mmCIF file of C-alpha atoms in Angstrom:
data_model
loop_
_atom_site.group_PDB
_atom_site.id
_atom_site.type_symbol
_atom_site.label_atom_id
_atom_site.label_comp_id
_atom_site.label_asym_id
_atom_site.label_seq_id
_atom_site.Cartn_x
_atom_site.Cartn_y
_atom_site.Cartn_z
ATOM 1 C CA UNK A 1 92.034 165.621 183.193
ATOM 2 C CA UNK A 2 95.057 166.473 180.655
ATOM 3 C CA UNK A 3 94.617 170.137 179.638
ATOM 4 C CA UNK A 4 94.039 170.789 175.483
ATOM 5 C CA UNK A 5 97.385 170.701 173.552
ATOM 6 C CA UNK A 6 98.786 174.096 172.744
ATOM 7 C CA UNK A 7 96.911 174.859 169.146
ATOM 8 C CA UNK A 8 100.413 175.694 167.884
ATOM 9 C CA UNK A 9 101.749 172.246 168.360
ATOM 10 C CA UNK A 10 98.809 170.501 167.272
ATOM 11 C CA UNK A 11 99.026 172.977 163.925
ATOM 12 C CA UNK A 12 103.528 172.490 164.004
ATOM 13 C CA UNK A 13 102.719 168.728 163.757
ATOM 14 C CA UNK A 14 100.086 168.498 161.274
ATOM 15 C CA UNK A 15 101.763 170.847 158.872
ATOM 16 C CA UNK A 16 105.528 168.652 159.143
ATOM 17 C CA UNK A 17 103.069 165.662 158.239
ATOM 18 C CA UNK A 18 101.622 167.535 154.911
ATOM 19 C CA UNK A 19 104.903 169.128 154.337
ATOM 20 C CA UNK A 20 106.641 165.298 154.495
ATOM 21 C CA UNK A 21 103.897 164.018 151.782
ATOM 22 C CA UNK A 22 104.021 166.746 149.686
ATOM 23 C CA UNK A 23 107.671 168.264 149.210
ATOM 24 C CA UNK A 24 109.603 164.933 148.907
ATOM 25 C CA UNK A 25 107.959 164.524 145.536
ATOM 26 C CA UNK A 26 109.294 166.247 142.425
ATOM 27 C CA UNK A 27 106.298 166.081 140.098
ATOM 28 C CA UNK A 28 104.157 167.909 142.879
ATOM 29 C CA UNK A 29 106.917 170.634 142.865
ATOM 30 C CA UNK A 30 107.344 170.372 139.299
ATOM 31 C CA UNK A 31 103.521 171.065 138.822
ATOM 32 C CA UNK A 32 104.143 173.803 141.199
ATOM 33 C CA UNK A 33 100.710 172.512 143.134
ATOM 34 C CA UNK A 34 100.654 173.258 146.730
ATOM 35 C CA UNK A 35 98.170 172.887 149.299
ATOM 36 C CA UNK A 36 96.169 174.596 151.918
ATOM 37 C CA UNK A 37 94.955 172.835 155.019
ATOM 38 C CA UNK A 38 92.042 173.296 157.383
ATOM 39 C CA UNK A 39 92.119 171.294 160.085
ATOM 40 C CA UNK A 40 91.676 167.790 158.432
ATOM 41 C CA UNK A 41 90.380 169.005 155.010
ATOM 42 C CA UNK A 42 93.028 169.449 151.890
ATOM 43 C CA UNK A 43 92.583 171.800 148.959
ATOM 44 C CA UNK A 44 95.282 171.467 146.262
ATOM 45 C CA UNK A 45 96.003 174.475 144.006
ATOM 46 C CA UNK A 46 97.511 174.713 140.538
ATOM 47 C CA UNK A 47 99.265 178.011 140.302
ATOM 48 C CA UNK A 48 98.929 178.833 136.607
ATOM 49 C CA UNK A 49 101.526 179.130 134.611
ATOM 50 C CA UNK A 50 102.302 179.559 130.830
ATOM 51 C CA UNK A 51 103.920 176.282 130.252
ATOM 52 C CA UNK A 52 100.611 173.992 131.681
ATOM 53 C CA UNK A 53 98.599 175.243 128.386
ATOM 54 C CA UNK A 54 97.786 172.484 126.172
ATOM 55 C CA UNK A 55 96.141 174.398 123.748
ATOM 56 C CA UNK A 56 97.413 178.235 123.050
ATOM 57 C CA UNK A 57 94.408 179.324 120.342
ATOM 58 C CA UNK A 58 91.973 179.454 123.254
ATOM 59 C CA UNK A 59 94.132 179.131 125.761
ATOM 60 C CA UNK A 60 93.513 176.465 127.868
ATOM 61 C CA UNK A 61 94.847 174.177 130.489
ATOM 62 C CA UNK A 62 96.741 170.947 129.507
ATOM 63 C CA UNK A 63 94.264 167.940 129.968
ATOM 64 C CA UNK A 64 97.168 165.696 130.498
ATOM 65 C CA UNK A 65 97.742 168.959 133.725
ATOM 66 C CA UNK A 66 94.170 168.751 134.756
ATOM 67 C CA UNK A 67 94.348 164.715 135.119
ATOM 68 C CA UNK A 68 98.094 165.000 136.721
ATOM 69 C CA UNK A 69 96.662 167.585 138.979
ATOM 70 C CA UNK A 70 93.535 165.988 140.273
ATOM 71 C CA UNK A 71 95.460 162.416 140.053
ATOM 72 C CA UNK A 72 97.962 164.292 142.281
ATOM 73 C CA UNK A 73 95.151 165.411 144.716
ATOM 74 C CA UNK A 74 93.676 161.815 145.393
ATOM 75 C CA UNK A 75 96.918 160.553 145.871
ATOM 76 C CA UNK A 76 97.669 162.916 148.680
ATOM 77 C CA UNK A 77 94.223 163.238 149.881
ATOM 78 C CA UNK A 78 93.711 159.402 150.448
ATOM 79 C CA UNK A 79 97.348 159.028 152.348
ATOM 80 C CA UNK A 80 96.545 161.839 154.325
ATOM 81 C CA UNK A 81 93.295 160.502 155.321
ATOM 82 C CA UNK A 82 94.712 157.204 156.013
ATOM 83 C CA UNK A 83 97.685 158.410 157.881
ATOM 84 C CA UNK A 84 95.227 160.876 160.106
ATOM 85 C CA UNK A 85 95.231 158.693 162.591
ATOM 86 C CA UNK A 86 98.446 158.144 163.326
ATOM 87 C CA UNK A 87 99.613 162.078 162.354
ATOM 88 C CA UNK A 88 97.035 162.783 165.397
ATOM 89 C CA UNK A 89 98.124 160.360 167.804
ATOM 90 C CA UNK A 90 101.309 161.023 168.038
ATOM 91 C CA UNK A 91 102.872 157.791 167.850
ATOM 92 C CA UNK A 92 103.959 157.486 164.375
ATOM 93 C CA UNK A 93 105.806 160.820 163.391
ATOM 94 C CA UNK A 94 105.885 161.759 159.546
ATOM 95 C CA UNK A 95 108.763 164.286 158.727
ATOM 96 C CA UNK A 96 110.926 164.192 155.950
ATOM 97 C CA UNK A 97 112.936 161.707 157.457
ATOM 98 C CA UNK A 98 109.502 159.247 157.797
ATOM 99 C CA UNK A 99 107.353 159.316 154.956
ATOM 100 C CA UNK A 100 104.597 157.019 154.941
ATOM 101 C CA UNK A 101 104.486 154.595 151.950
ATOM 102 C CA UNK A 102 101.935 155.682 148.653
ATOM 103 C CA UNK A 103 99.080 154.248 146.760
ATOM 104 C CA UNK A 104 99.466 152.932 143.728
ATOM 105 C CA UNK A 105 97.320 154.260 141.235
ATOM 106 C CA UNK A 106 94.849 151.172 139.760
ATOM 107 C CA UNK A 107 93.078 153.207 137.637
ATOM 108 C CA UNK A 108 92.075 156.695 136.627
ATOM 109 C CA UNK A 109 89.065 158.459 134.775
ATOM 110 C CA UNK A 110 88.767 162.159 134.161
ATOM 111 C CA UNK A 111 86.019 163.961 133.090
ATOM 112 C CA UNK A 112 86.781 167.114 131.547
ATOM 113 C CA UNK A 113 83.643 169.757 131.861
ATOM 114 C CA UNK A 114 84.844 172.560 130.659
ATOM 115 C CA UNK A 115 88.065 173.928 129.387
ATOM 116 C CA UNK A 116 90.720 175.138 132.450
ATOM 117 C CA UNK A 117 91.168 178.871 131.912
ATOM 118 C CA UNK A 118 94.377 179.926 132.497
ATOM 119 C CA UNK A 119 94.553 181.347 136.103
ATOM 120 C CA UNK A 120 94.481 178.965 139.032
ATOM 121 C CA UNK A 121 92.756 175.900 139.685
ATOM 122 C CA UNK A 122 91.599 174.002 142.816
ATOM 123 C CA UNK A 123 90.401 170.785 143.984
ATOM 124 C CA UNK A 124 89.484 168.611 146.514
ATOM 125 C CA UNK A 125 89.731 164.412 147.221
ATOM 126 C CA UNK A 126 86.783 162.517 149.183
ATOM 127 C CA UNK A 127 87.736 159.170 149.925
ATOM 128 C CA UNK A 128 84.534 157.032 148.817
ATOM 129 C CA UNK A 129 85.759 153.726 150.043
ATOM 130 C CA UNK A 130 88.961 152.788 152.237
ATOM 131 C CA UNK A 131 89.598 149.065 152.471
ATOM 132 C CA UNK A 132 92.769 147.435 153.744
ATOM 133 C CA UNK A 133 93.998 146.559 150.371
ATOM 134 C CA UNK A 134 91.629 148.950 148.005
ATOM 135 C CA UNK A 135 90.587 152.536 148.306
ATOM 136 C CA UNK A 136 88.268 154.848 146.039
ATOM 137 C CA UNK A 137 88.853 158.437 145.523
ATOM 138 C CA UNK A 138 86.622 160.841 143.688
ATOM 139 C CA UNK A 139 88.185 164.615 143.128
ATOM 140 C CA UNK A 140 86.618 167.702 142.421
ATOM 141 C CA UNK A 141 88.308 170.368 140.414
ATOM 142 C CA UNK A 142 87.004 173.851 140.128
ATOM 143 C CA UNK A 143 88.580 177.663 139.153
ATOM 144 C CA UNK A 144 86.489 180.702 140.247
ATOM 145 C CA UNK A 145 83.359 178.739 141.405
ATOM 146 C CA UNK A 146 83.053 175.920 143.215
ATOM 147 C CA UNK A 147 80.076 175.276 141.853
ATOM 148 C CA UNK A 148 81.091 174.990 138.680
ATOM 149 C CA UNK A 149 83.486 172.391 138.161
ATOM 150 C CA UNK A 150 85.678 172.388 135.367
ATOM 151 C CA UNK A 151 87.325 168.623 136.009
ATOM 152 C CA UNK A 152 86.068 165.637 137.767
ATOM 153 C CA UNK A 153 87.388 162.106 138.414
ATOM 154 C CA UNK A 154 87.072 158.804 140.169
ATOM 155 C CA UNK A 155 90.437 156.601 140.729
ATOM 156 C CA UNK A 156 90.971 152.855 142.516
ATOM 157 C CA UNK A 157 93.892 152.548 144.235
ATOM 158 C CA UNK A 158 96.142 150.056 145.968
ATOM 159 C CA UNK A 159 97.398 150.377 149.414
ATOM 160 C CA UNK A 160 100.920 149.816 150.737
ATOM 161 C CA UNK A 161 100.962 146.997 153.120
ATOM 162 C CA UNK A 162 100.662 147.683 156.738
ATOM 163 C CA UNK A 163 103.765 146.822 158.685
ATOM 164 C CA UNK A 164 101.260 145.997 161.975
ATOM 165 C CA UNK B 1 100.814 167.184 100.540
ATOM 166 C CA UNK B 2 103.264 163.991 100.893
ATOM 167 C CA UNK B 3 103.233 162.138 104.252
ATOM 168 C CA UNK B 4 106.786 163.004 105.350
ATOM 169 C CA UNK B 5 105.885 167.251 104.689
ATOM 170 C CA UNK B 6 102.186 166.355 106.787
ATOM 171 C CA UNK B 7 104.544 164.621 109.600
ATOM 172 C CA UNK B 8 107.094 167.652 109.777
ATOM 173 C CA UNK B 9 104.054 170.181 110.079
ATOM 174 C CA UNK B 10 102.335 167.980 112.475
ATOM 175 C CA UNK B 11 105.135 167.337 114.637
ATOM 176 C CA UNK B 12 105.937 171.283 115.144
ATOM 177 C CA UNK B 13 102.512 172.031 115.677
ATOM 178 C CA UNK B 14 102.309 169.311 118.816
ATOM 179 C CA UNK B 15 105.753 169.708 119.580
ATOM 180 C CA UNK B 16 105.012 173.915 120.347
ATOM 181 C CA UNK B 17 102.326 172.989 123.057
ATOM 182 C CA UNK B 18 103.645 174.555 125.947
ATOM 183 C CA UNK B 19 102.986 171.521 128.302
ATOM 184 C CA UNK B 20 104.239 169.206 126.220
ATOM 185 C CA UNK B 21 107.944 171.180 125.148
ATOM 186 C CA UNK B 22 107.835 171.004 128.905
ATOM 187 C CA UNK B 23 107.827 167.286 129.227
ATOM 188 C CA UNK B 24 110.121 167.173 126.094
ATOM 189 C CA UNK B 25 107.471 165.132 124.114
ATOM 190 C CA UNK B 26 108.561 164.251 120.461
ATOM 191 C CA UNK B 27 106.409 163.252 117.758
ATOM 192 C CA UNK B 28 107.552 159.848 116.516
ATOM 193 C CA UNK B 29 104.759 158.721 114.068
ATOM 194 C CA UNK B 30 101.473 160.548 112.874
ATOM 195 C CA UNK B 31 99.071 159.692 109.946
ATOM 196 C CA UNK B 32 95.685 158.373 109.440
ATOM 197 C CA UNK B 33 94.271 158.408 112.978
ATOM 198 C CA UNK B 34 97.473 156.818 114.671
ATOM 199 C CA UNK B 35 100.061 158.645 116.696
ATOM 200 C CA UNK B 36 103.254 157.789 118.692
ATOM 201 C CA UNK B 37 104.763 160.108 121.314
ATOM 202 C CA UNK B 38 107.544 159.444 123.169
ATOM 203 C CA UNK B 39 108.987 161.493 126.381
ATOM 204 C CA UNK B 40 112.358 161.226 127.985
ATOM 205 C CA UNK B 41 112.643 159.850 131.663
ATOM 206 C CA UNK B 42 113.251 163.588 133.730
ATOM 207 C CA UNK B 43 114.004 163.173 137.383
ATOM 208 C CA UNK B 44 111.611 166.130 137.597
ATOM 209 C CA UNK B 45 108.543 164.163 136.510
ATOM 210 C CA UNK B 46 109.235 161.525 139.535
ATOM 211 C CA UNK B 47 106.010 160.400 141.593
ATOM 212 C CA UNK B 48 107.585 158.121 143.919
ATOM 213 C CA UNK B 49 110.702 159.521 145.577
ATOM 214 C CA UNK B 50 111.389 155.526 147.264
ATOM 215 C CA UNK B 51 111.512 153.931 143.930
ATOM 216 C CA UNK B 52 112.308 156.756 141.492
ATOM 217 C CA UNK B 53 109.208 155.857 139.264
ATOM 218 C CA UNK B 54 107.437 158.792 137.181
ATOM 219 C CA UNK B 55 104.144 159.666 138.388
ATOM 220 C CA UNK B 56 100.903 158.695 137.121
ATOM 221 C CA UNK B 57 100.195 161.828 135.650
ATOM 222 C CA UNK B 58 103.077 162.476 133.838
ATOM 223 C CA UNK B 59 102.254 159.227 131.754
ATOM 224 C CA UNK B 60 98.781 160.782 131.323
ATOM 225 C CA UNK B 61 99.641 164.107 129.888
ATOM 226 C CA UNK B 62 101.689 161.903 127.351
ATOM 227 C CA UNK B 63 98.586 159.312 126.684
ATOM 228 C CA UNK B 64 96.237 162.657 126.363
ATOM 229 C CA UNK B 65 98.504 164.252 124.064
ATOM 230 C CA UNK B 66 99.325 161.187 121.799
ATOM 231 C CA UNK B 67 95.248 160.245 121.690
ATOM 232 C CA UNK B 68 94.276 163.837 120.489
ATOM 233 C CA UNK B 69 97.064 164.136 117.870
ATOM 234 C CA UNK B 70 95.550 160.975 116.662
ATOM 235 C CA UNK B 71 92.094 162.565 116.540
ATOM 236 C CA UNK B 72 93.567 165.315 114.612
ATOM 237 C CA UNK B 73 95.173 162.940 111.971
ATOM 238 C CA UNK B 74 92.076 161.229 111.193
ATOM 239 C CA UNK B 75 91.385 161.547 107.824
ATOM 240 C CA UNK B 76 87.776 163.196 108.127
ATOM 241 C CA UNK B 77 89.429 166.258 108.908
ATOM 242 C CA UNK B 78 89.448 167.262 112.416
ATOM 243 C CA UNK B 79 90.003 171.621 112.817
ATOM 244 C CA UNK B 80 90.227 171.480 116.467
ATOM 245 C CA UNK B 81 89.533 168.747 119.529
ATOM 246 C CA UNK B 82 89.055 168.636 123.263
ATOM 247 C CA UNK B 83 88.977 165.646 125.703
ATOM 248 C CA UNK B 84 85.756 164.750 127.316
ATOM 249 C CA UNK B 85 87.027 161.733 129.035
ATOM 250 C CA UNK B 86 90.185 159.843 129.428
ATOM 251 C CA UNK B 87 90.498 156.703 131.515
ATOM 252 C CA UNK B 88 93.788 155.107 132.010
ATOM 253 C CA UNK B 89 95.094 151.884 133.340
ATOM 254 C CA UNK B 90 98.471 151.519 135.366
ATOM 255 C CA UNK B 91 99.208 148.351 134.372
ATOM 256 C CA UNK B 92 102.943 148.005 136.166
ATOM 257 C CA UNK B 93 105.412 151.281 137.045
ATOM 258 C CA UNK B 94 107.211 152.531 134.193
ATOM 259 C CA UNK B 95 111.135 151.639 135.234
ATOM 260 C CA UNK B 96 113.087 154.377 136.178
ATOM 261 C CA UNK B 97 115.669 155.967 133.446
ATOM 262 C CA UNK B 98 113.742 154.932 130.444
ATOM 263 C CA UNK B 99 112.021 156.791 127.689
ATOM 264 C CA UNK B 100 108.327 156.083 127.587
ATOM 265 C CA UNK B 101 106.394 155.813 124.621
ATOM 266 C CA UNK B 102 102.756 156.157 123.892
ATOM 267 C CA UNK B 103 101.052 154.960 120.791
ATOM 268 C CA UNK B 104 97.151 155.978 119.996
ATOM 269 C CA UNK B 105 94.630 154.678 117.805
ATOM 270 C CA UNK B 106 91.187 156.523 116.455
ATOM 271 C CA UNK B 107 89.362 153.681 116.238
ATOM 272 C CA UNK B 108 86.041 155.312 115.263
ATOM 273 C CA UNK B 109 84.644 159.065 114.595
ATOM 274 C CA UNK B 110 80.885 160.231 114.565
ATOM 275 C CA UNK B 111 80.133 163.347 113.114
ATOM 276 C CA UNK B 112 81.298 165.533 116.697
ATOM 277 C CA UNK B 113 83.188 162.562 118.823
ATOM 278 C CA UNK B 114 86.013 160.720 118.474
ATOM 279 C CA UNK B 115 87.025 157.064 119.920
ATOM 280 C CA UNK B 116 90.506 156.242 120.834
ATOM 281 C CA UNK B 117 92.542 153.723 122.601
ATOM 282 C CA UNK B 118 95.975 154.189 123.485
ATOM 283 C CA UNK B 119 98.745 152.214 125.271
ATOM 284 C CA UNK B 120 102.115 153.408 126.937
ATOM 285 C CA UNK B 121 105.326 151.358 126.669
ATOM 286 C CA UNK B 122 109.007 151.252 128.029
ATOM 287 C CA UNK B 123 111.742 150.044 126.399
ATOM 288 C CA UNK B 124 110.351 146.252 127.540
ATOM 289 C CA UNK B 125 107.790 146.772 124.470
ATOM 290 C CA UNK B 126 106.470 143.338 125.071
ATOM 291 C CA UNK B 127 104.839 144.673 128.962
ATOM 292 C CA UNK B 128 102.361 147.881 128.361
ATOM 293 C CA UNK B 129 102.984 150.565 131.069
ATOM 294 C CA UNK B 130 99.626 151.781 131.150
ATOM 295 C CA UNK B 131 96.412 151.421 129.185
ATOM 296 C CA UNK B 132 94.136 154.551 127.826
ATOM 297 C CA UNK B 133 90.825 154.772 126.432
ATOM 298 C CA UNK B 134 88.833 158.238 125.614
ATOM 299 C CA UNK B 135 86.486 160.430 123.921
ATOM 300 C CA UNK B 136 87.134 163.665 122.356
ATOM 301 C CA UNK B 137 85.417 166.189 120.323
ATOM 302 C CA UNK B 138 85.767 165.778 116.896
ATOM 303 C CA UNK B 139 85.233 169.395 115.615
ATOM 304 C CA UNK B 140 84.536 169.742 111.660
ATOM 305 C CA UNK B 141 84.965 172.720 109.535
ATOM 306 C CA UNK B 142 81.898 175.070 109.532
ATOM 307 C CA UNK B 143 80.488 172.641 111.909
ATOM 308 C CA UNK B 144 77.961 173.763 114.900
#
């Protein structure tokens, strides 16, 4: 029987994937959002800063950010969960030289729950349907409890075509 | 107050939100519960590094914007508003290099919400970008 691969080239490999998703785009950088992986599970943080207030009297957090930022999170989320597969089998690498194709955002519906404070925010995509040609993404955003969400939202999406 | 003085105050006051002097949003149009905003294509705001098209969200922080500055121009008075939900449409990707413009409409107002629809153009004006409807709160003076 094959022995386990070394955990620090299973962990070299799926980090070059997320790196390869994430850095080639300049809104995520612009955004400043990063994000922090266990295992397969994503959480995408918002680093507050000054200039993602959309309302200085209270202050509080851009809605157009909060939508970008949880729009931003299903996006990644649902690629990375459909690229798992081949991130994990080897035979497909993703780099920065091999990015995998996006989504195209269908549609998009936030629900704002509260106002985002301004420190940093979090969230996280579930992928609620993944069809060949259509996929369904609801996000959770929350700030210093997870239980208490400040943002929530459902998207549709379009996948790119499969070149199998 | 004449309509061009309301316009100039307006315009600073949306024009000085941090997020949207970021995105280099400019008040084009504002009276009576109608708003355009229009942003400047910025390599920065790109979603799609293979085709050079601005990401979704981008376009939304422009639709939210230009839907609550037309809450705030309604003329029942409107001190303050928040979203409580925002659903937009991506009807076709915004081409690359050109300004995009969003126009919003307060369709309706009860006494604490307000209705509003809003579409986001290119310079093709005759092919929307994307499609927005929402509700926000529609916060009165010495109201609850």
């Amino acid at each position: 029987m094959a022995s386990p691969e070394p955990v620090q080239v299973v962990k070299t490999r799926r980090d070059a994937a997320l790196r390869a998703l994430v850095e080639g785009v300049p809104y995520i950088q612009f955004l400043g959002i990063t994000f922090d992986r266990r295992g397969d599970e994503l959480t995408s943080v918002l680093a507050y800063r000054e200039d993602l207030i959309g309302n200085p009297a209270i202050p509080a957090i851009h809605g157009g950010v909060t939508a970008a930022f949880l729009e931003v999170t299903a996006i990644v989320g649902l690629t990375w969960a459909s690229q798992w597969d081949a991130i994990e089998g080897g035979q497909m690498p993703i780099d920065e030289n091999a990015r995998p194709r996006m989504p195209k955002t269908i549609d998009f519906t936030v629900d704002y729950l509260r106002s985002g404070l301004p420190r940093d925010a979090y969230a996280r995509a579930r992928v609620t349907r993944s069809g060949r040609r259509y996929a369904s993404v609801h996000v959770e955003g929350w700030q210093d409890n997870r239980e208490r969400l400040f943002a929530q939202a459902t998207g549709h999406f379009l996948m790119p075509p499969s070149d199998g | 107050m004449d309509t061009e003085s309301h316009l100039h105050i307006a315009r600073r006051f949306i024009e000085a939100i941090p997020h949207s002097k970021a995105l280099g949003m400019e008040v084009e149009e504002i009276a009576n519960g109608k708003a355009v905003i229009s942003m400047p294509f910025d390599p920065r705001l790109i979603g799609d590094p293979e085709t050079g098209v601005i990401h979704g969200g981008a376009v939304s922080a422009l639709m939210d914007t230009c839907c609550g500055a037309a809450v705030m121009s309604h003329p029942d008075g409107a001190i303050a508003t928040a979203t409580i939900d925002l659903r937009i449409d991506y009807m076709r990707p915004a081409t690359p290099g050109q300004r995009i413009r969003a126009r919003a409409e307060c369709y309706h107002v009860t006494r604490s919400v307000a209705f509003v629809r809003a579409t986001a153009l290119d310079e093709d004006d005759s092919r929307p970008v994307a499609a927005a409807t929402g509700a926000f709160t529609f916060q009165r003076q010495g109201g609850a």
